[in-house]
Tab-separated table of C-alpha atoms in Angstrom:
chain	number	residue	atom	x	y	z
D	1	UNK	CA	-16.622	-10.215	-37.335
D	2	UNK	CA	-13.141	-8.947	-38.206
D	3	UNK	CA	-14.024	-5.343	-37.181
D	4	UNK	CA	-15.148	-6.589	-34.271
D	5	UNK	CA	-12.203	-8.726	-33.487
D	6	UNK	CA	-10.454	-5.410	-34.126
D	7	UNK	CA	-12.691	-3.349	-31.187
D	8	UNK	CA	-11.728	-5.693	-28.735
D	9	UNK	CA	-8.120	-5.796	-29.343
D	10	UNK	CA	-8.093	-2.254	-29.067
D	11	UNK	CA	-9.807	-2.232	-25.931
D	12	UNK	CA	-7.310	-4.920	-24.929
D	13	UNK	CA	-4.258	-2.738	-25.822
D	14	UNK	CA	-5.590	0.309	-24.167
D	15	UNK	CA	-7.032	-1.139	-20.748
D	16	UNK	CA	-3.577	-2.807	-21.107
D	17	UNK	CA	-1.664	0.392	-20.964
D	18	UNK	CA	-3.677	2.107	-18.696
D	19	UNK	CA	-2.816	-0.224	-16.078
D	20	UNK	CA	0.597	0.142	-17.404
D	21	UNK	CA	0.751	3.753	-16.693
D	22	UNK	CA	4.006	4.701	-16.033
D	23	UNK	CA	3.549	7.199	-12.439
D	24	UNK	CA	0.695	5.192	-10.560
D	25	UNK	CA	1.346	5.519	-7.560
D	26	UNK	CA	-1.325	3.463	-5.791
D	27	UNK	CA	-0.651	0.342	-3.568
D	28	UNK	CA	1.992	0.235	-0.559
D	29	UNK	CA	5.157	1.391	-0.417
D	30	UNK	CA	7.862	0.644	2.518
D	31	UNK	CA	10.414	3.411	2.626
D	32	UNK	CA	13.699	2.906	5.084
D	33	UNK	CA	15.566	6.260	5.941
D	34	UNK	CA	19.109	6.557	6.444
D	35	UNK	CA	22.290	8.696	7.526
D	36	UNK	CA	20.986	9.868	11.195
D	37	UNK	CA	23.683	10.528	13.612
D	38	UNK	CA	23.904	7.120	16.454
D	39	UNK	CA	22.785	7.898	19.482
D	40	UNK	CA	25.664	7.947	21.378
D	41	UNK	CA	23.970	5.294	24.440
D	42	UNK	CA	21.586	3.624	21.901
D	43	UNK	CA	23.467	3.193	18.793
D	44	UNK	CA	22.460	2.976	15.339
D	45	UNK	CA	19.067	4.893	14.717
D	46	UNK	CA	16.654	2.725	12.722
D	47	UNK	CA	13.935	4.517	11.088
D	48	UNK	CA	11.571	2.681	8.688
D	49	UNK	CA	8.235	2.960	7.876
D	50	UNK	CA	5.092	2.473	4.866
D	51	UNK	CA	3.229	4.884	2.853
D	52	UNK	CA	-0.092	3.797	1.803
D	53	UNK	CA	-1.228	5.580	-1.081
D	54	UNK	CA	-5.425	5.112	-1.172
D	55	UNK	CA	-6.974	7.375	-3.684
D	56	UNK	CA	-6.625	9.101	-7.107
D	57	UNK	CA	-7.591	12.711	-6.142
D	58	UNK	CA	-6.738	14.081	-9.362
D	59	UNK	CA	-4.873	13.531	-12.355
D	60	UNK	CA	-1.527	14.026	-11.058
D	61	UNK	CA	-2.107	13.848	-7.621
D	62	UNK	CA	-3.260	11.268	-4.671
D	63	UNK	CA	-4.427	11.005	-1.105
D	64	UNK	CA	-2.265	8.165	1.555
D	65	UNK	CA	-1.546	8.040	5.171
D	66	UNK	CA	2.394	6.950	6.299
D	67	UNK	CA	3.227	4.879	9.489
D	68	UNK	CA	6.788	5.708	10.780
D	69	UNK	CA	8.359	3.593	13.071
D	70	UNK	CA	11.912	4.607	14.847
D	71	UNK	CA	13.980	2.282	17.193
D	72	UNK	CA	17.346	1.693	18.077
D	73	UNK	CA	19.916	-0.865	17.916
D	74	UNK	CA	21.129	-0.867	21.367
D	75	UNK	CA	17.821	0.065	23.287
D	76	UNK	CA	14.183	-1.200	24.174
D	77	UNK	CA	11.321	0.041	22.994
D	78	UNK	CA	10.164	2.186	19.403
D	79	UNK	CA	8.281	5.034	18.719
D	80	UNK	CA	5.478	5.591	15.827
D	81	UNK	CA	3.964	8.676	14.149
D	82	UNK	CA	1.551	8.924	11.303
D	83	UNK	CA	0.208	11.236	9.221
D	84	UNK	CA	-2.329	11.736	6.362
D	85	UNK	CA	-0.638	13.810	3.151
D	86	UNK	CA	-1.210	15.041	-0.767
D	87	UNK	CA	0.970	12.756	-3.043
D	88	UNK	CA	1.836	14.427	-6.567
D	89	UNK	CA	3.987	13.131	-9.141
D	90	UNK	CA	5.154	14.759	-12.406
D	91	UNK	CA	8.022	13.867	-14.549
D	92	UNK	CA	8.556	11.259	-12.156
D	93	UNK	CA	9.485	14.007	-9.258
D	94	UNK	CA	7.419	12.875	-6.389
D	95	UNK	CA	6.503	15.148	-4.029
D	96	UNK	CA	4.618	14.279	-0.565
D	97	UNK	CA	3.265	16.920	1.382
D	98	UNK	CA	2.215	15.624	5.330
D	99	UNK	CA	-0.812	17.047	6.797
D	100	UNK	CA	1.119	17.569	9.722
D	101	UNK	CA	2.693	20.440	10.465
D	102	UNK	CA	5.483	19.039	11.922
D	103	UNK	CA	6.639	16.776	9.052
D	104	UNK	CA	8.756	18.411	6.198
D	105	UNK	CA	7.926	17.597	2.464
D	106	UNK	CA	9.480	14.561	0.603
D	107	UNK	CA	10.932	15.425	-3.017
D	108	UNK	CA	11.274	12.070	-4.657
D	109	UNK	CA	12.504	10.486	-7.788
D	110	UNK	CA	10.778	7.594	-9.352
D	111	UNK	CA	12.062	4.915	-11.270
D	112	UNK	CA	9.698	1.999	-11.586
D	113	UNK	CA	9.327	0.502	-8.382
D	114	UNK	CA	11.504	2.532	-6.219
D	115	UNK	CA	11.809	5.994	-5.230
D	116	UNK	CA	14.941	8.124	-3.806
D	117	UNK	CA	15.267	10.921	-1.947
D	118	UNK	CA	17.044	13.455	0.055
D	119	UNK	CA	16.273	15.722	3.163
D	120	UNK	CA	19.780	17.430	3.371
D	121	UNK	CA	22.491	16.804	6.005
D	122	UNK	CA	23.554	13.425	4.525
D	123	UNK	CA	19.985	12.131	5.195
D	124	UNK	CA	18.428	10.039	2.182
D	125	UNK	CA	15.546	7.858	1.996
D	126	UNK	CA	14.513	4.128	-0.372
D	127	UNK	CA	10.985	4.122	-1.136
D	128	UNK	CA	10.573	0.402	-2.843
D	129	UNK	CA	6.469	-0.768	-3.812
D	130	UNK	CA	5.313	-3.638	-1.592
D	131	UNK	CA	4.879	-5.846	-4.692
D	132	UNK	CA	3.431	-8.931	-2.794
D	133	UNK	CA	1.620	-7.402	0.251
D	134	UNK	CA	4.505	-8.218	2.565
D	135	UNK	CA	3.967	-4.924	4.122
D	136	UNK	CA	1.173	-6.064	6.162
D	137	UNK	CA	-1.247	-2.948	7.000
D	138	UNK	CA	-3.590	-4.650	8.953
D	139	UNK	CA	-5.203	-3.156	12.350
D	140	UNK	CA	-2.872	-5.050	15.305
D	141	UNK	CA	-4.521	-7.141	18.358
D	142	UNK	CA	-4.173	-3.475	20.161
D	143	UNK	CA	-5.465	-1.578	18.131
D	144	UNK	CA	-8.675	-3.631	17.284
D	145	UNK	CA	-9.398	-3.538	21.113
D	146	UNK	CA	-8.903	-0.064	21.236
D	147	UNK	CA	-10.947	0.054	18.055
D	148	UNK	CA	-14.302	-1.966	19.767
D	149	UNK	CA	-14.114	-0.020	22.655
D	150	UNK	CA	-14.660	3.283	21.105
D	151	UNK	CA	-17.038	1.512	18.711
D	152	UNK	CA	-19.126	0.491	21.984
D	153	UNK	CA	-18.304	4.258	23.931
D	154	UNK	CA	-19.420	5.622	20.550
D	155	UNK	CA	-22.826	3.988	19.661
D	156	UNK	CA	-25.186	5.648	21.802
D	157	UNK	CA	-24.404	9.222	20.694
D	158	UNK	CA	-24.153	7.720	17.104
D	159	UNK	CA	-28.090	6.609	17.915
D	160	UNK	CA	-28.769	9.716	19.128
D	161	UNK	CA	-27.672	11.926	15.973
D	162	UNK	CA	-29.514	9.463	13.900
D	163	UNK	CA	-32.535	9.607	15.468
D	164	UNK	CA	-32.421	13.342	15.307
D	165	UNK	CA	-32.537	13.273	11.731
D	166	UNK	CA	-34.822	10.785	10.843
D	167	UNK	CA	-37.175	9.693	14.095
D	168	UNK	CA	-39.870	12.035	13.020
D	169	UNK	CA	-39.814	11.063	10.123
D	170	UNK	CA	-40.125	6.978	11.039
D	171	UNK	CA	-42.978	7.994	12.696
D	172	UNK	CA	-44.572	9.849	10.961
D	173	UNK	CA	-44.749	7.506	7.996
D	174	UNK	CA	-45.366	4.518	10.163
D	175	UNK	CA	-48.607	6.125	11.896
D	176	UNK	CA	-49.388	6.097	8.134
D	177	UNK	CA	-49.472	2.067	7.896
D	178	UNK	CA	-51.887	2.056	10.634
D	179	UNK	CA	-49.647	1.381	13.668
D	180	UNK	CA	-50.873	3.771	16.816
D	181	UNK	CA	-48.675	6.563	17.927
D	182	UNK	CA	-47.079	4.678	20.414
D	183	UNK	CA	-45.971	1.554	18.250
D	184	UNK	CA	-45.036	3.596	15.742
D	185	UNK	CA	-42.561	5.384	18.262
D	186	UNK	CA	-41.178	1.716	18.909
D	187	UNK	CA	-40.662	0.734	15.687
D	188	UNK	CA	-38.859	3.942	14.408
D	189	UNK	CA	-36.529	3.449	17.988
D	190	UNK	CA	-35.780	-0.002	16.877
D	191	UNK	CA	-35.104	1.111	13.098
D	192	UNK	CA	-32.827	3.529	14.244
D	193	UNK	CA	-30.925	1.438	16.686
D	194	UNK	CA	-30.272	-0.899	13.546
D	195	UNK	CA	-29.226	1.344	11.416
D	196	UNK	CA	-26.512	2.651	14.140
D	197	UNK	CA	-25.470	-1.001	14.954
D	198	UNK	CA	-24.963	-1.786	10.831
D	199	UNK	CA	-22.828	1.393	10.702
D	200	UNK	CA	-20.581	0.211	13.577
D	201	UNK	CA	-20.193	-2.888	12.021
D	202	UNK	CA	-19.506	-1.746	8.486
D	203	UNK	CA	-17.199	0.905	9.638
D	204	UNK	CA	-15.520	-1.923	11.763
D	205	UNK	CA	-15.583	-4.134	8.444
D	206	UNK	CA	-13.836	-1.859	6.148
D	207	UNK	CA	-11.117	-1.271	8.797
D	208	UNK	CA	-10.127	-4.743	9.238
D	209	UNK	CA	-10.154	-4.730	4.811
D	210	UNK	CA	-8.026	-2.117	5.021
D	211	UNK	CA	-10.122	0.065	3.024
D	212	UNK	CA	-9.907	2.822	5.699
D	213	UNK	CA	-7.039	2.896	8.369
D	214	UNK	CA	-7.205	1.732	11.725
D	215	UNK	CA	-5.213	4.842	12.999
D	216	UNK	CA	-7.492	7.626	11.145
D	217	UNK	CA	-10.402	6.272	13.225
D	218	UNK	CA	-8.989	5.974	16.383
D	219	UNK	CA	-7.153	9.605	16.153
D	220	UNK	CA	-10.678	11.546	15.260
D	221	UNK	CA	-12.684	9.684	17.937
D	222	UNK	CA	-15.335	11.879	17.023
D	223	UNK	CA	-18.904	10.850	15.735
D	224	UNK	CA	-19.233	14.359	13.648
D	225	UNK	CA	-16.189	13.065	11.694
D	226	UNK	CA	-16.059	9.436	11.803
D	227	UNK	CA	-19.789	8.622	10.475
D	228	UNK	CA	-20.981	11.935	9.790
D	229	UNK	CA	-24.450	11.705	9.849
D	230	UNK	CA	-25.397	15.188	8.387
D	231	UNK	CA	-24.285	13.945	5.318
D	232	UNK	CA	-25.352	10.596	4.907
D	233	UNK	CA	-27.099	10.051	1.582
D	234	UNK	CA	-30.042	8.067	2.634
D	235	UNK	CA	-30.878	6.783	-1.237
D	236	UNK	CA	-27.639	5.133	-1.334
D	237	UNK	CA	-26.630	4.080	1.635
D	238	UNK	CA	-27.299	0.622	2.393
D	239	UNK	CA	-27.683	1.044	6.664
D	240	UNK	CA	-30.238	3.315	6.250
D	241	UNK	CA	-31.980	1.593	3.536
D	242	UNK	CA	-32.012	-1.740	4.958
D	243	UNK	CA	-33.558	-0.340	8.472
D	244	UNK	CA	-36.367	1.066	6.618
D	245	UNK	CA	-36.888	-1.555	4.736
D	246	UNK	CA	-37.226	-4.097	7.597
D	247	UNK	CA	-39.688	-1.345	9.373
D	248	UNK	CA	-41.751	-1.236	6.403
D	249	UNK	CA	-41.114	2.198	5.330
D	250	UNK	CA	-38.903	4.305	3.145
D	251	UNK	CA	-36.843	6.895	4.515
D	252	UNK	CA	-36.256	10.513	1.716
């Protein structure tokens, strides 16, 4: 009993630290930059923005996306930029590097909760970690419009790559539960149209959880990239399985 007592608060200790780990960088951070020249009609330059920082790629390194936002004191109107980027951290030197070309690197120091930087010319930026959510992330009325209606542009060329990998397939295996050539064809047409509408709505339902930015999708617009079909792993994923299953067949 002791030594087991003993296992466990070891396993304690050490899940304890891992969490603990001093250079995670995962979560939200909200950076503000500062030190730009006024405009001389519009004033004060305000230039703000969040990193979101999604996925452990390695050991040292991560995969986000950042939202900028600039606007001005004295004038209307703001304008926003995003871009995907690497995230690597060692010794507590951050370093982001911005898939876009036109976005120079970030050289960071960490401390905690907050980073610093500078990018010359009197120009620094306050990275702080969005400790309570505050930042909100979440897809705006906009952009979930502009979301659906590429959802509902996309869905019949999304049903037509599907069915070119797997409508043979459907029907083959359903002439072999004794349906006629022709019902089989129906079947496998309606399996495939629900396995492109669960798609749209679990792509849909991770975007409004966050779990894949609303921005990403609507910039690639592109069925190749967005769903990718070719690679779909048909044992695992839970679309294709659940179509088969409610056609009475199993799809390899």
């Amino acid at each position: 009993m002791a030594a087991r007592l003993i296992s466990v608060m070891l396993l304690s200790v050490g899940m304890a630290a891992m969490a603990q780990e001093p250079g995670d960088l995962l979560g939200i951070w909200t950076f503000t930059v500062k030190g730009h020249e006024p405009h001389p009609r519009c004033g004060q330059v305000v230039h703000e923005g969040v990193l979101q920082v999604e996925r452990k790629i390695t050991a040292r390194a991560y995969r986000g996306k950042v939202r900028t936002e600039e606007s001005f004191e004295k004038c209307q109107g703001n304008q926003t930029n995003s871009s995907s980027a690497t995230i690597r951290v060692k010794d507590r030197v951050v370093t982001i590097e911005y898939d876009d070309d036109g976005w120079e690197k970030d050289r960071l120091l960490l401390d905690d909760n907050t980073m610093e930087g500078s990018r010359g010319n009197g120009i620094t930026t306050y990275w702080a970690r969005d400790m309570d959510g505050s930042a909100d992330n979440s897809p705006t009325a906009e952009q979930l419009a502009d979301l659906d209606a590429f959802l509902q542009q996309v869905e019949p060329e999304l049903t037509s790559s599907l069915s070119q990998q797997y409508l043979a397939n459907l029907e083959k295996n359903l002439t072999k539960t004794g349906l006629t050539d022709d019902e089989a064809a129906q079947v496998a047409e309606q399996t495939i149209a629900r396995m492109s509408a669960c798609m749209i709505e679990e792509l849909r339902e991770s975007v409004l959880a966050q779990e894949i930015p609303v921005g990403q999708v609507l910039e690639q617009q592109n069925v190749a990239i967005v769903f990718n079909p070719q690679a779909i792993d048909v044992q695992t994923n839970e679309c294709v399985q659940d179509a088969s299953w409610n056609a009475g067949v199993r799809i390899r």
